[in-house]
mmCIF file with all atom_site columns, C-alpha atoms in Angstrom:
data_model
loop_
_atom_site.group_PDB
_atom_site.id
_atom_site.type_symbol
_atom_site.label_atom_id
_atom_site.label_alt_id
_atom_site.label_comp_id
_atom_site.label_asym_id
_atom_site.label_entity_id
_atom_site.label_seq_id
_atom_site.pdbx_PDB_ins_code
_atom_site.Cartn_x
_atom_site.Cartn_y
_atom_site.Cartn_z
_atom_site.occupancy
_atom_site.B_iso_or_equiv
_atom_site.pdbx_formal_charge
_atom_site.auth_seq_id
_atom_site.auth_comp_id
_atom_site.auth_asym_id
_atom_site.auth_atom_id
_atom_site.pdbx_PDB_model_num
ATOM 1   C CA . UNK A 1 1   ? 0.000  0.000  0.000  1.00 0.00 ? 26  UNK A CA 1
ATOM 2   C CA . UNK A 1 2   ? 3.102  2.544  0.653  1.00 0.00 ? 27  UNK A CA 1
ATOM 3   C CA . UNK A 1 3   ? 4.226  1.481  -2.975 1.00 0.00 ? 28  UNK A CA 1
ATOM 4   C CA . UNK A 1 4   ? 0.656  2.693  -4.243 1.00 0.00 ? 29  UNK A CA 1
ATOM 5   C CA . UNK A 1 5   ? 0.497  5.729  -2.121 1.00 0.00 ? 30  UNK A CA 1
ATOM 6   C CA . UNK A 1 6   ? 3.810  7.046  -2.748 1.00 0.00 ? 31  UNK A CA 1
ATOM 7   C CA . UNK A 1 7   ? 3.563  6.231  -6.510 1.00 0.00 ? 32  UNK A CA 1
ATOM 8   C CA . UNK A 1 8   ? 0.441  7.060  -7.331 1.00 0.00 ? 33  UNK A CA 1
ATOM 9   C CA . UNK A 1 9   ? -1.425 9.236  -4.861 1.00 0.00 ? 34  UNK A CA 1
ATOM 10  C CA . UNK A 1 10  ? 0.673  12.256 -6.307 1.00 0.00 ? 35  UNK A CA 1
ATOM 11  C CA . UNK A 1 11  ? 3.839  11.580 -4.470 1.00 0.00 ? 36  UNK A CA 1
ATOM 12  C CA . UNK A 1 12  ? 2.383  11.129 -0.763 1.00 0.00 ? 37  UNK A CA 1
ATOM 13  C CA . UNK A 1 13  ? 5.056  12.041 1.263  1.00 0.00 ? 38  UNK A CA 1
ATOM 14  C CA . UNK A 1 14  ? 4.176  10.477 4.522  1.00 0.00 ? 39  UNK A CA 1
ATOM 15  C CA . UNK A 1 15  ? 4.116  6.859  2.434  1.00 0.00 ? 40  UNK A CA 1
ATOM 16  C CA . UNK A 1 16  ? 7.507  7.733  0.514  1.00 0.00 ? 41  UNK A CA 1
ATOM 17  C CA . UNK A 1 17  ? 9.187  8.271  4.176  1.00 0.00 ? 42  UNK A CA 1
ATOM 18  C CA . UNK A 1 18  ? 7.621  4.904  5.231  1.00 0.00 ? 43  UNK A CA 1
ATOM 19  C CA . UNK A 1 19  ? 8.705  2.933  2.371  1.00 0.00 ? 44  UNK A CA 1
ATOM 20  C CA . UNK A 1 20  ? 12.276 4.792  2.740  1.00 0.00 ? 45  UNK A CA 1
ATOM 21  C CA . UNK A 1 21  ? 11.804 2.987  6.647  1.00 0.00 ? 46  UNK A CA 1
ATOM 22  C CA . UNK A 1 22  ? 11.072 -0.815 4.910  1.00 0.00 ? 47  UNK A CA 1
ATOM 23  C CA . UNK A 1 23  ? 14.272 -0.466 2.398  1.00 0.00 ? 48  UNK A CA 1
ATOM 24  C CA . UNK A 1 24  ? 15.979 0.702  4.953  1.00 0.00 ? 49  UNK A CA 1
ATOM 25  C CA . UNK A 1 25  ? 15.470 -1.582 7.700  1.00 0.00 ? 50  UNK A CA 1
ATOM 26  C CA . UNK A 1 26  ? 14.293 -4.864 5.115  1.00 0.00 ? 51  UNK A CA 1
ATOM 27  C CA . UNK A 1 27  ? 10.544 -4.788 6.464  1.00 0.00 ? 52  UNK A CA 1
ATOM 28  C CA . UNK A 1 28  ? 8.273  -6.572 3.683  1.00 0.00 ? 53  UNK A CA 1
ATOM 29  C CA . UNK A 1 29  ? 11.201 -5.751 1.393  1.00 0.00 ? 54  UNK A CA 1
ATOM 30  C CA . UNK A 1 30  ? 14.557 -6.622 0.579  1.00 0.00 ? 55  UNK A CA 1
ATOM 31  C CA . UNK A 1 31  ? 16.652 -4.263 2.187  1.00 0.00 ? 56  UNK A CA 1
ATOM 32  C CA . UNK A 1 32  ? 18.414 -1.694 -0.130 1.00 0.00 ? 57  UNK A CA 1
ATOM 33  C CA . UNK A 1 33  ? 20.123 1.207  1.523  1.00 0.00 ? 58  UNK A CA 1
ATOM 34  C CA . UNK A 1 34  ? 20.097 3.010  -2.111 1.00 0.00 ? 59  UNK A CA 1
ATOM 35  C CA . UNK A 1 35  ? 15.902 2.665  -2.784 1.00 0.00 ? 60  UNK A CA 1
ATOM 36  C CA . UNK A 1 36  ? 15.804 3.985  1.230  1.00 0.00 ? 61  UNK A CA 1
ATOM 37  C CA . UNK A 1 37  ? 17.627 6.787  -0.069 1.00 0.00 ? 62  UNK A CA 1
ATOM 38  C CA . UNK A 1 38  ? 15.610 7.257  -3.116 1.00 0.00 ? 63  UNK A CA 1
ATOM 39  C CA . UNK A 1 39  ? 11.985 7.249  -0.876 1.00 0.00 ? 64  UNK A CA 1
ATOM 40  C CA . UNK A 1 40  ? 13.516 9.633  1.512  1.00 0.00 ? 65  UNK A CA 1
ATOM 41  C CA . UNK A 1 41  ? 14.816 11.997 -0.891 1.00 0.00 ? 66  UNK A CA 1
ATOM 42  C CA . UNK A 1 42  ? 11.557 11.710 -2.586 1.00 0.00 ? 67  UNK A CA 1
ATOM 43  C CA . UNK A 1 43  ? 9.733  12.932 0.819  1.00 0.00 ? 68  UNK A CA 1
ATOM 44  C CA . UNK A 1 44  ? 12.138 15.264 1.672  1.00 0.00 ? 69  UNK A CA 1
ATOM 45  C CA . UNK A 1 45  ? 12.523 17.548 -1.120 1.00 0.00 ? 70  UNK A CA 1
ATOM 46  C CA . UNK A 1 46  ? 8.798  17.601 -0.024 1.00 0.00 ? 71  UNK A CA 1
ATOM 47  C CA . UNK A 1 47  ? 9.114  19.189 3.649  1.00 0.00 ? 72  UNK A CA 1
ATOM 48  C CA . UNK A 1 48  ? 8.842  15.529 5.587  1.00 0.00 ? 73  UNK A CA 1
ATOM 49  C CA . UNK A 1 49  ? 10.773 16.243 8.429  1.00 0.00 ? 74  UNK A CA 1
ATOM 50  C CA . UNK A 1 50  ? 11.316 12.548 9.147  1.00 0.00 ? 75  UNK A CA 1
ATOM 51  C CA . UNK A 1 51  ? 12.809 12.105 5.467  1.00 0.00 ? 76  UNK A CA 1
ATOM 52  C CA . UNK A 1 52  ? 14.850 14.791 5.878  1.00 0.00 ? 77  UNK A CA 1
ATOM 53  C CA . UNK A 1 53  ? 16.506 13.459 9.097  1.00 0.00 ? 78  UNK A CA 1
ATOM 54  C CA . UNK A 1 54  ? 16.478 9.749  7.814  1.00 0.00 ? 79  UNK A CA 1
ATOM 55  C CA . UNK A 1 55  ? 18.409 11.367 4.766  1.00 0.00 ? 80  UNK A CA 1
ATOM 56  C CA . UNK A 1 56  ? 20.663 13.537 6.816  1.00 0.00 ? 81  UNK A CA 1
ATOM 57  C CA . UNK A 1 57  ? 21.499 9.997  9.130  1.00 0.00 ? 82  UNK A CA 1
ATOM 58  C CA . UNK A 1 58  ? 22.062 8.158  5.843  1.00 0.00 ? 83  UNK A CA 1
ATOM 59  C CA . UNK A 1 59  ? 24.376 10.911 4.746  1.00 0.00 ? 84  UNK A CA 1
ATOM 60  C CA . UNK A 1 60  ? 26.250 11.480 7.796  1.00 0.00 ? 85  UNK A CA 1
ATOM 61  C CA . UNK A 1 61  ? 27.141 7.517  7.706  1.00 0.00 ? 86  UNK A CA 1
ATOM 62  C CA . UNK A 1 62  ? 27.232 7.167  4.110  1.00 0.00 ? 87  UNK A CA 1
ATOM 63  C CA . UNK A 1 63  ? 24.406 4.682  4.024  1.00 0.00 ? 88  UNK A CA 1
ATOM 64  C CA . UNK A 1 64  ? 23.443 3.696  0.180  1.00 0.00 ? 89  UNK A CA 1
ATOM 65  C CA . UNK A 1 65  ? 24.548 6.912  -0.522 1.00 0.00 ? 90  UNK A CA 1
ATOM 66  C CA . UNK A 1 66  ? 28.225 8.861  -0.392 1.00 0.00 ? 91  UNK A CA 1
ATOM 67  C CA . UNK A 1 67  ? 29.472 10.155 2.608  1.00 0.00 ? 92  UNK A CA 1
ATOM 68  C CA . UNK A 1 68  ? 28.914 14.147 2.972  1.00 0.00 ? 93  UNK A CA 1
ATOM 69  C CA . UNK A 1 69  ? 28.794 15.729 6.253  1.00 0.00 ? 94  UNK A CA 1
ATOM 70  C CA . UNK A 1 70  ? 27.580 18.945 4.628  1.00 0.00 ? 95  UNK A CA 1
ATOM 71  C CA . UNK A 1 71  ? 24.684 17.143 3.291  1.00 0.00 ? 96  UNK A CA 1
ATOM 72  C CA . UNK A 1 72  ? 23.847 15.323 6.703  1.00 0.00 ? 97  UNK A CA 1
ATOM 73  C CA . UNK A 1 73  ? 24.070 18.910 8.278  1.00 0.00 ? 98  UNK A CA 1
ATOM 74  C CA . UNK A 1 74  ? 21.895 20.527 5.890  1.00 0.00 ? 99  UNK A CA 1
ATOM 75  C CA . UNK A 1 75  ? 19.016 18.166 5.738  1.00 0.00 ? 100 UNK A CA 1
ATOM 76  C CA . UNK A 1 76  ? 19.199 17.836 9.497  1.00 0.00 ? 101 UNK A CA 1
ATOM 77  C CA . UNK A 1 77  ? 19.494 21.841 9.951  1.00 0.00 ? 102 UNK A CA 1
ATOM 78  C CA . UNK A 1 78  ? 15.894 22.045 7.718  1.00 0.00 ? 103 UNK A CA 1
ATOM 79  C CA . UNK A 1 79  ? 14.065 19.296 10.011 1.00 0.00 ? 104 UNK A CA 1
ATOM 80  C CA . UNK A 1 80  ? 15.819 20.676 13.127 1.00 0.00 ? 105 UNK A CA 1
ATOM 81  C CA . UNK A 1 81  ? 13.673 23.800 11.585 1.00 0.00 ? 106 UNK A CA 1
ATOM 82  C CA . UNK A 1 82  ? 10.610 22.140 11.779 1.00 0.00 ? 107 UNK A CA 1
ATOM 83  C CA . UNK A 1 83  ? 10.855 21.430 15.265 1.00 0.00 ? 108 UNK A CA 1
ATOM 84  C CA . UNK A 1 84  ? 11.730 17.572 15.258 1.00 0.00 ? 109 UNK A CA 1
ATOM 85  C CA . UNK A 1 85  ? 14.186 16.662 18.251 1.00 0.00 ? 110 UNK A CA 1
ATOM 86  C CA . UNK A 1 86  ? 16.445 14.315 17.163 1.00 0.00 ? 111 UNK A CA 1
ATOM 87  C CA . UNK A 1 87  ? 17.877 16.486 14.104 1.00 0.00 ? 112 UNK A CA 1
ATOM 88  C CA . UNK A 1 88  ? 18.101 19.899 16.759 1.00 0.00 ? 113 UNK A CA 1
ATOM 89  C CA . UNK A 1 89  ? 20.158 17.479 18.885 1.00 0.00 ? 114 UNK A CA 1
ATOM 90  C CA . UNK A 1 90  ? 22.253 16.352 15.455 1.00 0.00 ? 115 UNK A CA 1
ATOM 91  C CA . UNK A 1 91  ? 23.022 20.028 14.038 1.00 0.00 ? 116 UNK A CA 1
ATOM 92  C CA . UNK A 1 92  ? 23.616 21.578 17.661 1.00 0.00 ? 117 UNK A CA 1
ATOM 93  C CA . UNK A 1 93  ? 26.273 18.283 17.502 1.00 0.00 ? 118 UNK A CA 1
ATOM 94  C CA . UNK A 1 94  ? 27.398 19.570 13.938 1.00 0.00 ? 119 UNK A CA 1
ATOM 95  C CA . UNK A 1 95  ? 27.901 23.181 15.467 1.00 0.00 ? 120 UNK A CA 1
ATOM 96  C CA . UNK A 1 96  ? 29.693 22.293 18.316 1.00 0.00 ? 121 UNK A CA 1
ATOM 97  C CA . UNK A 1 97  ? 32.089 19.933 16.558 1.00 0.00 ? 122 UNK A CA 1
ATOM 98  C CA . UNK A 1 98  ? 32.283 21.718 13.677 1.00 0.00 ? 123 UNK A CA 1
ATOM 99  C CA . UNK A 1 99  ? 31.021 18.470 11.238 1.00 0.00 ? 124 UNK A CA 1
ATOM 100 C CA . UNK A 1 100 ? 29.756 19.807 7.823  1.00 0.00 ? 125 UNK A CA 1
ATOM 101 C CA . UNK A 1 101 ? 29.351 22.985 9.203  1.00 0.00 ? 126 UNK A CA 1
ATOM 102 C CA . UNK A 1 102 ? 31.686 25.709 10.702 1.00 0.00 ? 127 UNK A CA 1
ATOM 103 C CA . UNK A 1 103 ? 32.435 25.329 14.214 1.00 0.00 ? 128 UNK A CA 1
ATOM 104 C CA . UNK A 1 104 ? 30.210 27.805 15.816 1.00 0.00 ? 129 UNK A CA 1
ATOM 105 C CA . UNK A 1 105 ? 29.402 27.168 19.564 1.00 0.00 ? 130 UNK A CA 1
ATOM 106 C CA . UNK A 1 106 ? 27.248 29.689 20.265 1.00 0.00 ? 131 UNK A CA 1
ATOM 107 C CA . UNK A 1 107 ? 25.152 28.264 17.179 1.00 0.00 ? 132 UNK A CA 1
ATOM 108 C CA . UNK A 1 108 ? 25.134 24.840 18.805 1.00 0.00 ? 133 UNK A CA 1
#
């Protein structure tokens, strides 16, 4: 049903992030870090704060994707923005440590 929603249901975003999850972690599909990738690009570039944190994780570890710290930091930096936890926790980490950012701790 994610498939159908995120295919056909004019790019649902919620179901693109959730089918991003089952690649990801292998539930009801074969795992494949790239395809996780793909869904959560897909929902990001749509303002799905999960996505963009799932993408910015993926990034940061170079999970079925390159490596890029600057990439991590900016998709975490624009769900940090709307409001979710985890990626405020990961960019004031970037800030602090200076990871795909510039070191700034007064910013972190």
């Amino acid at each position: 049903w994610y498939r159908l929603a995120a295919d056909h249901v004019q790019g649902f975003a919620g179901a693109q992030f959730n089918l991003g999850t089952c690649y990801e972690e292998g539930t009801g599909v074969a795992e494949d870090e790239a395809e996780a990738v793909r869904w959560y690009r897909l929902a990001a570039d749509q303002g799905h704060a999960h996505a963009q944190f799932g993408l910015g994780c993926m990034c940061r570890e170079g999970t079925g994707v390159a490596q890029d710290a600057a990439e991590a930091a900016r998709w975490d930096r624009l769900a940090a923005d709307q409001g979710l936890s985890s990626a405020q926790f990961h960019v004031g980490i970037c800030y602090k440590i200076g990871t795909g950012v510039a070191q700034d701790k007064a910013e972190a």
